[in-house]
Amino acid sequence: MEHLLAIDNGTQSVRTLLFDLQGRLIAKAQEPLKAGFSAQPGWAEYPVEDYWRALCSACQRLWLHSPVPKDSIKGVAVTTQRGTVINLDRHGQPLRAAMVWLDQRRTEQVPSLSWWWRAGFGLLGVNDTIDYFLGQAEANWIAAHEPEVWQRTHKYLLLSGYLNYRLCGDFVDSSGSQVGYLPFDYKRQRWAGALDWKWQALAPIRQRMLPKLLPPGAVLGTIRAAAAHDTGIPAGLPLLAAAADKACEVLGAGCLEPHIGCLSYGTTATINTTSERYVEVTSFIPPYPAALPGYYSTEVQIYRGYWMVNWFKEEFGLSEQLRAAEQGVLPEDLFDQLVDAVPPGSMGLLLQPYWSPGLKHPGPEAKGAVIGFSDVHNRAHFYRAILEGLAYALRQGKERIEQRSGVPITALRVSGGGSQSDAAMQLTADVFGLQTARPHVYETSGLGAAIDAAVGLGLHRDFPTAVASMTRLGRSFEPNAQNRQIYDELYASVYCQMYERLLPLYREIQRITKPKP
């Protein structure tokens, strides 16, 4: 038997996963990540070395109960959270904590663009988008506010590049992992050309500071002796390029065709399709690299997504947590009972899940909203309204993808933590009016990384063969016609009107509450 080791470093934990060539999960270990820290509201940072320590611990735990010998493992692939950046010095040591993708800080001290770029962006009507990009870019913030750190920065990496460096000793990463404020050419899936405007927009970054890029499935290097000692992974084992976690989820869910939508019910909720064509769902916001080399992942995301479910559990779910501990079940099983106790539409309670601002839709002034409260509502209605609101927002994303791509989405696959809830799955099928299936295995991000490794090592001859062999459907949910009618009316007549109607009020809130200089 031949096996593949996938390392999945998410926002809340690091998971080590052993798959066989039929996509069966043979063994798994998980190391929770300690809570990050925030020196100021909206900031999110994490000690860089703790990522490596968590990876090593998860690997060592895996070997304790793995039923297969290590010599059956043919390769390793890493997939990680997106947009988390790390500064290293000339000795490969971190210069500051990682700036995590959740970080919302902005800087007004940004590089200047040439007048011709500004004129061109003005003609396209995207100057606001460019200004948002300049202010949000972590490199610009660090260079402006921590210049001594930036002056000592030898390498500027995403978390994927850092972990690959620790494993193989070379500064190399997958082109499929480059999602963030970087001088990356998303259309050609390589570092931007010398004349590209991104080098001006991200003026602190130099080409020498970035890793070498290889496509998903390529061999990045081999596990070096020091990493083998720390992790227990055999030295000399090939390290394969995978992709970012969302891209790997799409591949691991078997979504190779553009008519299949892949929903991810994770910390960030997304809807993705895989396409050979470069399609910008939102103008001037590029599609991300897919885990399939040369392909694109058209994506719409709800920034806080299923974070809201965890928020509800922590703020309002104490009784379910206590009962679950007494009964020896998961709290999520009891939360499903809350959903089932409330009729579709939550008796007129609607939630708009814009808990964090966006760029275009929603815009930077967006807030979350709940409307329709009455004396019949309780926390069960609120919980169901959260799930329905997320499904409405993702349905809007589906329609935007269809409009821009010209390809109707006719089936859905759902991965991420929320996919384990039967109530959430049925609700999703009803809101979208489509057959909705969960993949055969929950760990789709890790499976996608394993598929990249399997093809790269020649264990499957190509990606269609690997996907056919290693992915399949689990349980499917068909839409309920009566529920669908209720959701269609609420979606079209109420939900789709909420943002534009509330937009002036959001702007007033922003004006009134903005901190005074």
Coordinates of C-alpha atoms in Angstrom, one line a residue:
M1 CA 0.0 0.0 0.0
E2 CA 1.1 3.5 -0.8
H3 CA 0.2 6.5 1.3
L4 CA 0.5 10.3 1.3
L5 CA 0.9 12.7 4.2
A6 CA -1.1 16.0 4.0
I7 CA -0.4 18.8 6.5
D8 CA -3.2 21.2 6.8
N9 CA -2.5 24.4 8.9
G10 CA -5.8 26.1 9.3
T11 CA -6.8 29.1 11.5
Q12 CA -7.7 27.1 14.6
S13 CA -5.5 23.9 14.3
V14 CA -2.9 22.0 12.5
R15 CA -4.0 18.6 11.2
T16 CA -1.8 15.8 9.9
L17 CA -3.6 13.4 7.6
L18 CA -2.6 10.0 6.0
F19 CA -4.5 9.1 2.9
D20 CA -4.3 6.1 0.6
L21 CA -4.6 6.3 -3.2
Q22 CA -8.4 5.7 -3.0
G23 CA -8.8 8.8 -0.9
R24 CA -9.5 6.9 2.4
L25 CA -8.4 8.7 5.5
I26 CA -6.1 6.2 7.3
A27 CA -5.0 8.2 10.3
K28 CA -5.3 11.7 11.6
A29 CA -3.9 13.9 14.4
Q30 CA -4.7 17.4 15.3
E31 CA -2.9 20.1 17.3
P32 CA -5.0 23.1 18.4
L33 CA -3.4 26.5 17.8
K34 CA -3.3 28.7 20.8
A35 CA -5.3 31.9 20.5
G36 CA -3.4 34.6 18.7
F37 CA -3.0 38.1 20.2
S38 CA -4.2 41.5 19.3
A39 CA -2.2 44.6 20.5
Q40 CA -5.0 46.8 19.2
P41 CA -8.6 46.3 18.1
G42 CA -8.7 44.7 14.7
W43 CA -5.2 43.4 14.8
A44 CA -4.4 39.7 14.6
E45 CA -1.0 38.3 15.1
Y46 CA 0.5 34.9 16.0
P47 CA 4.0 33.7 17.1
V48 CA 5.7 32.3 14.1
E49 CA 7.6 29.5 15.9
D50 CA 4.3 28.3 17.3
Y51 CA 3.1 27.3 13.9
W52 CA 6.1 25.1 13.5
R53 CA 5.8 23.6 17.0
A54 CA 2.1 22.8 16.3
L55 CA 3.1 21.1 13.1
C56 CA 5.7 19.0 14.8
S57 CA 3.4 18.0 17.6
A58 CA 0.6 17.0 15.2
C59 CA 3.1 14.9 13.2
Q60 CA 4.4 13.2 16.4
R61 CA 0.9 12.4 17.5
L62 CA 0.1 10.9 14.1
W63 CA 2.9 8.3 14.4
L64 CA 1.6 7.2 17.8
H65 CA -1.6 5.6 16.3
S66 CA -0.8 5.3 12.6
P67 CA -1.7 1.8 11.4
V68 CA 0.7 1.9 8.5
P69 CA 4.5 1.9 8.4
K70 CA 6.3 5.1 7.5
D71 CA 8.0 3.5 4.5
S72 CA 4.6 3.3 2.8
I73 CA 4.4 7.1 2.8
K74 CA 5.6 8.3 -0.6
G75 CA 5.3 12.1 -0.3
V76 CA 4.2 15.1 1.8
A77 CA 2.2 18.2 0.8
V78 CA 1.3 21.3 2.8
T79 CA -1.8 23.4 2.6
T80 CA -2.4 26.4 4.8
Q81 CA -4.7 29.3 5.7
R82 CA -4.4 32.1 3.1
G83 CA -2.9 35.6 3.4
T84 CA -0.9 35.2 6.7
V85 CA 2.6 36.8 6.2
I86 CA 5.9 36.2 7.8
N87 CA 9.2 38.3 7.8
L88 CA 12.4 36.4 8.1
D89 CA 16.0 37.7 8.6
R90 CA 19.1 36.4 6.8
H91 CA 19.3 33.4 9.1
G92 CA 15.7 32.4 8.5
Q93 CA 14.6 33.6 11.9
P94 CA 11.3 35.5 12.4
L95 CA 11.6 39.2 12.8
R96 CA 8.1 39.7 14.2
A97 CA 4.9 37.8 14.8
A98 CA 3.0 36.6 11.8
M99 CA 0.4 39.0 10.6
V100 CA -2.7 36.7 10.3
W101 CA -5.2 37.0 7.5
L102 CA -7.8 38.1 10.0
D103 CA -5.9 41.3 10.7
Q104 CA -7.8 44.5 9.6
R105 CA -5.2 47.2 10.2
R106 CA -4.7 49.8 7.5
T107 CA -2.0 52.4 6.8
E108 CA -2.3 55.8 5.2
Q109 CA 1.4 55.9 4.5
V110 CA 1.4 54.1 1.1
P111 CA 3.6 54.2 -2.0
S112 CA 2.7 56.6 -4.8
L113 CA 1.7 55.2 -8.2
S114 CA 2.8 56.8 -11.4
W115 CA 0.4 59.3 -13.0
W116 CA -0.2 57.0 -16.0
W117 CA -1.3 54.2 -13.8
R118 CA -3.6 56.5 -11.8
A119 CA -5.1 57.8 -15.1
G120 CA -5.7 54.3 -16.4
F121 CA -7.3 53.2 -13.1
G122 CA -9.4 56.3 -13.2
L123 CA -10.7 55.5 -16.7
L124 CA -11.6 52.0 -15.4
G125 CA -13.3 53.4 -12.3
V126 CA -11.2 51.3 -9.9
N127 CA -9.2 54.0 -8.1
D128 CA -11.1 53.2 -4.9
T129 CA -10.2 49.5 -5.2
I130 CA -6.5 50.4 -5.7
D131 CA -6.5 52.7 -2.7
Y132 CA -8.0 49.9 -0.6
F133 CA -5.3 47.5 -1.9
L134 CA -2.6 50.0 -1.0
G135 CA -3.9 50.6 2.6
Q136 CA -4.6 46.9 3.4
A137 CA -1.3 45.5 2.2
E138 CA 0.7 44.2 5.2
A139 CA 4.0 45.0 3.6
N140 CA 3.1 48.6 3.3
W141 CA 2.0 48.8 6.9
I142 CA 5.2 47.1 8.2
A143 CA 7.4 49.3 6.1
A144 CA 5.6 52.4 7.3
H145 CA 5.2 51.6 11.0
E146 CA 8.0 49.1 11.7
P147 CA 10.8 50.3 9.3
E148 CA 13.5 48.6 11.4
V149 CA 11.8 45.3 10.8
W150 CA 11.4 45.8 7.1
Q151 CA 15.1 46.9 6.7
R152 CA 16.2 43.6 8.2
T153 CA 13.7 41.5 6.2
H154 CA 15.5 39.0 4.0
K155 CA 12.5 36.9 3.0
Y156 CA 8.8 37.8 3.0
L157 CA 6.7 34.7 2.9
L158 CA 3.2 33.4 3.3
L159 CA 2.7 30.8 6.0
S160 CA 2.9 28.0 3.3
G161 CA 6.3 29.3 2.2
Y162 CA 7.5 29.4 5.7
L163 CA 6.4 25.8 6.5
N164 CA 7.9 24.5 3.2
Y165 CA 11.1 26.2 4.1
R166 CA 11.2 24.6 7.5
L167 CA 10.5 21.2 6.0
C168 CA 12.9 21.2 3.0
G169 CA 15.4 24.1 3.7
D170 CA 14.7 26.0 0.5
F171 CA 12.7 29.2 0.0
V172 CA 10.2 27.7 -2.4
D173 CA 6.4 27.6 -2.5
S174 CA 3.4 26.7 -4.7
S175 CA 2.0 29.2 -7.1
G176 CA -1.4 27.8 -5.9
S177 CA -0.8 29.2 -2.5
Q178 CA -0.2 32.8 -3.5
V179 CA -3.4 34.5 -2.2
G180 CA -2.7 37.9 -0.5
Y181 CA -1.3 41.3 -1.1
L182 CA 1.7 40.3 -3.1
P183 CA 3.2 41.3 -6.5
F184 CA 1.6 38.1 -8.0
D185 CA 0.3 37.9 -11.6
Y186 CA -3.0 35.9 -11.0
K187 CA -3.6 35.5 -14.7
R188 CA -0.2 33.9 -15.5
Q189 CA 0.2 32.5 -11.9
R190 CA 3.7 33.7 -11.4
W191 CA 5.4 36.7 -9.9
A192 CA 4.4 39.9 -11.7
G193 CA 6.6 41.2 -14.5
A194 CA 9.0 44.1 -13.9
L195 CA 6.6 46.7 -15.4
D196 CA 3.5 45.5 -13.5
W197 CA 1.9 48.2 -11.3
K198 CA 1.9 45.9 -8.2
W199 CA 5.7 46.6 -7.8
Q200 CA 4.9 50.2 -7.3
A201 CA 1.9 49.5 -5.1
L202 CA 4.0 47.2 -2.9
A203 CA 7.2 49.2 -3.2
P204 CA 8.8 47.7 0.0
I205 CA 8.9 44.2 -1.6
R206 CA 11.8 43.2 -3.8
Q207 CA 11.9 40.1 -6.0
R208 CA 14.8 38.6 -4.0
M209 CA 12.6 38.6 -0.9
L210 CA 10.1 36.2 -2.4
P211 CA 10.3 32.4 -2.7
K212 CA 10.7 30.5 -6.0
L213 CA 7.3 29.4 -7.2
L214 CA 6.4 26.0 -8.7
P215 CA 2.9 24.7 -9.8
P216 CA 0.8 22.4 -7.7
G217 CA 2.1 18.8 -8.0
A218 CA 5.7 19.8 -8.6
V219 CA 8.5 18.6 -6.2
L220 CA 9.6 21.4 -4.0
G221 CA 12.4 19.5 -2.4
T222 CA 12.9 16.8 0.2
I223 CA 12.5 16.6 3.9
R224 CA 15.7 17.7 5.5
A225 CA 17.4 16.0 8.5
A226 CA 16.5 18.7 11.0
A227 CA 12.8 18.6 10.0
A228 CA 12.8 14.8 10.1
H229 CA 14.2 15.0 13.7
D230 CA 11.5 17.4 14.8
T231 CA 8.5 15.9 13.0
G232 CA 9.3 12.2 12.6
I233 CA 8.7 12.5 8.9
P234 CA 11.3 10.3 7.1
A235 CA 14.3 12.3 5.8
G236 CA 14.6 12.5 2.1
L237 CA 10.8 12.1 1.5
P238 CA 9.6 14.3 -1.4
L239 CA 7.8 17.5 -0.5
L240 CA 5.2 18.3 -3.1
A241 CA 3.5 21.7 -4.0
A242 CA -0.2 21.8 -3.1
A243 CA -2.2 25.0 -2.9
A244 CA -4.1 27.3 -0.4
D245 CA -6.7 25.6 1.8
K246 CA -9.8 26.8 0.0
A247 CA -8.3 25.7 -3.4
C248 CA -7.4 22.3 -2.0
E249 CA -11.0 22.0 -0.5
V250 CA -12.4 22.5 -4.0
L251 CA -10.1 19.8 -5.5
G252 CA -10.7 17.4 -2.5
A253 CA -14.5 17.8 -3.0
G254 CA -14.1 16.7 -6.6
C255 CA -15.1 20.0 -8.2
L256 CA -13.3 19.9 -11.5
E257 CA -16.1 21.2 -13.7
P258 CA -17.4 24.9 -13.7
H259 CA -21.0 23.8 -13.2
I260 CA -20.3 22.4 -9.8
G261 CA -20.2 24.9 -7.0
C262 CA -18.1 24.2 -3.9
L263 CA -19.3 25.8 -0.7
S264 CA -16.9 26.0 2.2
Y265 CA -18.5 26.4 5.6
G266 CA -15.4 27.4 7.4
T267 CA -14.1 30.4 9.4
T268 CA -14.6 32.2 6.1
A269 CA -17.6 30.9 4.1
T270 CA -17.0 30.8 0.3
I271 CA -18.5 29.6 -2.9
N272 CA -16.0 28.5 -5.6
T273 CA -16.0 27.0 -9.0
T274 CA -13.0 25.7 -11.0
S275 CA -12.4 27.2 -14.4
E276 CA -9.9 27.1 -17.3
R277 CA -10.9 30.7 -18.0
Y278 CA -9.7 33.8 -16.1
V279 CA -13.0 35.3 -14.9
E280 CA -13.1 38.3 -12.5
V281 CA -16.4 37.8 -10.5
T282 CA -15.9 41.3 -9.2
S283 CA -14.1 43.7 -11.5
F284 CA -10.4 44.0 -10.8
I285 CA -10.6 41.4 -8.1
P286 CA -8.8 38.4 -9.7
P287 CA -9.8 34.7 -9.4
Y288 CA -7.4 32.8 -7.2
P289 CA -5.1 30.0 -8.4
A290 CA -6.7 26.6 -8.2
A291 CA -5.1 23.5 -6.8
L292 CA -5.3 22.2 -10.4
P293 CA -2.2 23.7 -12.2
G294 CA -3.1 26.4 -14.7
Y295 CA -6.7 26.6 -13.6
Y296 CA -8.5 29.3 -11.7
S297 CA -10.8 29.3 -8.6
T298 CA -13.6 31.8 -9.1
E299 CA -14.6 32.7 -5.6
V300 CA -17.0 34.8 -3.6
Q301 CA -16.4 34.9 0.2
I302 CA -18.3 35.9 3.3
Y303 CA -15.4 37.1 5.5
R304 CA -16.6 35.9 8.9
G305 CA -18.8 33.1 7.6
Y306 CA -19.1 30.2 10.0
W307 CA -17.2 32.1 12.6
M308 CA -20.6 33.4 13.4
V309 CA -21.8 29.9 14.4
N310 CA -18.9 29.6 16.8
W311 CA -19.7 33.1 18.1
F312 CA -23.3 32.1 18.8
K313 CA -22.1 28.9 20.5
E314 CA -19.8 30.9 22.8
E315 CA -22.3 33.7 23.5
F316 CA -25.6 31.9 23.7
G317 CA -24.9 28.2 23.7
L318 CA -23.8 27.4 27.2
S319 CA -26.8 25.1 28.0
E320 CA -26.1 23.0 24.9
Q321 CA -22.4 22.8 25.8
L322 CA -23.2 21.6 29.3
R323 CA -25.8 19.1 28.1
A324 CA -23.4 17.8 25.4
A325 CA -20.7 17.2 28.0
E326 CA -23.2 15.3 30.2
Q327 CA -24.6 13.2 27.3
G328 CA -21.2 12.6 25.7
V329 CA -22.2 14.1 22.4
L330 CA -21.0 17.1 20.3
P331 CA -22.6 20.5 21.0
E332 CA -23.3 20.8 17.3
D333 CA -25.7 17.8 17.5
L334 CA -27.8 19.8 20.0
F335 CA -27.6 23.0 17.9
D336 CA -29.1 21.0 15.0
Q337 CA -32.1 20.4 17.3
L338 CA -32.4 24.2 17.6
V339 CA -32.5 24.5 13.8
D340 CA -35.1 21.8 13.4
A341 CA -37.4 23.4 16.1
V342 CA -37.8 26.5 13.9
P343 CA -39.7 26.6 10.5
P344 CA -38.0 27.7 7.3
G345 CA -37.6 31.4 7.2
S346 CA -37.3 31.7 11.0
M347 CA -40.7 33.3 11.2
G348 CA -39.6 36.4 9.3
L349 CA -36.3 36.9 11.1
L350 CA -33.6 37.7 8.5
L351 CA -29.9 38.2 9.0
Q352 CA -27.4 39.9 6.7
P353 CA -24.0 38.3 7.5
Y354 CA -21.7 41.2 6.9
W355 CA -20.0 41.0 10.3
S356 CA -16.8 42.4 8.7
P357 CA -16.5 45.1 6.0
G358 CA -15.6 44.3 2.4
L359 CA -14.4 46.1 -0.7
K360 CA -17.2 46.1 -3.3
H361 CA -20.2 44.1 -2.1
P362 CA -20.3 44.6 0.8
G363 CA -18.3 47.8 0.8
P364 CA -16.0 49.1 3.5
E365 CA -19.0 50.7 5.5
A366 CA -20.9 47.4 5.8
K367 CA -22.3 46.1 9.0
G368 CA -24.2 43.0 10.0
A369 CA -28.0 43.4 10.3
V370 CA -30.9 41.4 11.7
I371 CA -34.5 42.5 10.8
G372 CA -37.9 41.2 11.5
F373 CA -37.7 40.7 15.3
S374 CA -41.0 40.1 17.1
D375 CA -42.1 38.6 20.5
V376 CA -42.3 35.1 19.0
H377 CA -38.5 34.9 18.4
N378 CA -36.0 33.2 20.6
R379 CA -32.4 32.2 20.3
A380 CA -33.3 29.1 18.2
H381 CA -34.8 31.5 15.6
F382 CA -31.7 33.6 15.7
Y383 CA -29.4 30.6 15.2
R384 CA -31.4 29.4 12.2
A385 CA -31.4 32.9 10.8
I386 CA -27.6 32.9 11.0
L387 CA -27.4 29.7 8.8
E388 CA -30.1 31.1 6.4
G389 CA -28.3 34.4 6.1
L390 CA -25.0 32.7 5.2
A391 CA -26.9 30.6 2.6
Y392 CA -28.6 33.7 1.1
A393 CA -25.2 35.5 0.9
L394 CA -23.6 32.5 -0.8
R395 CA -26.5 32.2 -3.2
Q396 CA -25.9 35.8 -4.2
G397 CA -22.3 34.8 -4.8
K398 CA -23.5 31.9 -7.0
E399 CA -25.5 34.2 -9.1
R400 CA -22.6 36.6 -9.5
I401 CA -20.4 33.8 -10.7
E402 CA -23.0 32.6 -13.1
Q403 CA -23.5 36.1 -14.5
R404 CA -19.8 36.6 -15.1
S405 CA -18.8 33.2 -16.3
G406 CA -21.9 32.4 -18.3
V407 CA -22.0 28.9 -16.8
P408 CA -25.0 27.8 -14.7
I409 CA -24.1 26.1 -11.4
T410 CA -26.3 23.0 -11.3
A411 CA -24.9 21.0 -8.3
L412 CA -23.3 21.8 -5.0
R413 CA -20.7 20.2 -2.8
V414 CA -20.2 21.5 0.8
S415 CA -17.1 21.1 2.9
G416 CA -15.8 22.7 6.1
G417 CA -17.0 22.3 9.6
G418 CA -20.6 23.4 8.8
S419 CA -21.0 20.5 6.3
Q420 CA -21.2 18.1 9.2
S421 CA -24.6 19.5 10.2
D422 CA -27.5 17.7 8.5
A423 CA -29.7 20.7 9.3
A424 CA -27.3 23.1 7.6
M425 CA -27.0 20.8 4.6
Q426 CA -30.8 20.6 4.1
L427 CA -31.2 24.3 4.6
T428 CA -28.6 24.9 2.0
A429 CA -30.3 22.7 -0.5
D430 CA -33.6 24.5 0.1
V431 CA -32.2 28.0 -0.2
F432 CA -30.3 27.2 -3.4
G433 CA -32.9 24.8 -4.8
L434 CA -30.2 22.4 -5.8
Q435 CA -29.0 18.9 -4.9
T436 CA -26.4 19.5 -2.2
A437 CA -23.9 16.8 -1.2
R438 CA -21.1 16.5 1.3
P439 CA -17.9 14.7 0.1
H440 CA -17.1 11.2 1.5
V441 CA -14.5 12.6 3.8
Y442 CA -14.6 15.8 6.0
E443 CA -10.9 16.6 5.5
T444 CA -11.3 17.9 1.9
S445 CA -8.5 20.4 2.2
G446 CA -6.0 17.8 3.2
L447 CA -7.4 15.4 0.5
G448 CA -6.9 18.1 -2.1
A449 CA -3.2 18.4 -1.1
A450 CA -2.9 14.6 -1.2
I451 CA -4.3 14.6 -4.7
D452 CA -1.7 17.1 -5.8
A453 CA 1.0 14.9 -4.3
A454 CA -0.4 11.7 -5.9
V455 CA -0.3 13.2 -9.4
G456 CA 3.0 14.9 -8.9
L457 CA 4.6 11.6 -7.9
G458 CA 3.0 9.7 -10.7
L459 CA 0.9 7.5 -8.4
H460 CA -2.1 8.6 -10.5
R461 CA -1.5 9.5 -14.1
D462 CA -3.4 12.8 -14.2
F463 CA -5.8 14.9 -12.2
P464 CA -9.1 13.5 -13.6
T465 CA -7.9 10.0 -12.8
A466 CA -6.8 11.0 -9.3
V467 CA -10.1 12.8 -8.6
A468 CA -12.1 9.9 -9.9
S469 CA -10.2 7.5 -7.6
M470 CA -9.8 9.6 -4.5
T471 CA -13.1 11.6 -4.3
R472 CA -16.7 10.5 -4.1
L473 CA -20.0 11.8 -2.7
G474 CA -21.2 11.2 0.8
R475 CA -24.8 11.9 1.7
S476 CA -26.8 14.1 -0.7
F477 CA -29.7 16.4 0.2
E478 CA -32.6 17.2 -2.2
P479 CA -34.4 20.5 -1.9
N480 CA -37.9 20.5 -0.3
A481 CA -40.3 22.2 -2.7
Q482 CA -42.3 23.9 0.0
N483 CA -39.3 25.2 1.8
R484 CA -37.7 26.3 -1.4
Q485 CA -40.8 28.5 -2.3
I486 CA -40.5 30.3 1.1
Y487 CA -36.8 30.9 0.7
D488 CA -37.2 32.1 -2.9
E489 CA -39.7 34.7 -1.8
L490 CA -37.7 35.9 1.2
Y491 CA -34.5 36.0 -0.8
A492 CA -35.8 38.0 -3.7
S493 CA -38.3 40.3 -1.9
V494 CA -36.4 40.9 1.3
Y495 CA -32.8 39.7 1.5
C496 CA -31.6 41.1 -1.9
Q497 CA -33.0 44.5 -0.9
M498 CA -31.4 44.7 2.5
Y499 CA -27.9 45.9 1.7
E500 CA -28.9 48.8 -0.7
R501 CA -31.7 49.9 1.7
L502 CA -29.4 49.9 4.7
L503 CA -26.4 51.3 3.0
P504 CA -27.1 55.0 3.9
L505 CA -27.6 54.0 7.5
Y506 CA -24.3 52.1 7.5
R507 CA -22.6 55.2 6.2
E508 CA -24.1 57.3 8.9
I509 CA -23.0 54.8 11.6
Q510 CA -19.5 54.9 10.2
R511 CA -19.5 58.8 10.1
I512 CA -20.8 59.1 13.7
T513 CA -18.7 56.4 15.3
K514 CA -15.4 57.0 13.5
P515 CA -12.7 57.8 16.0
K516 CA -11.9 61.5 16.0
P517 CA -8.2 62.4 15.2

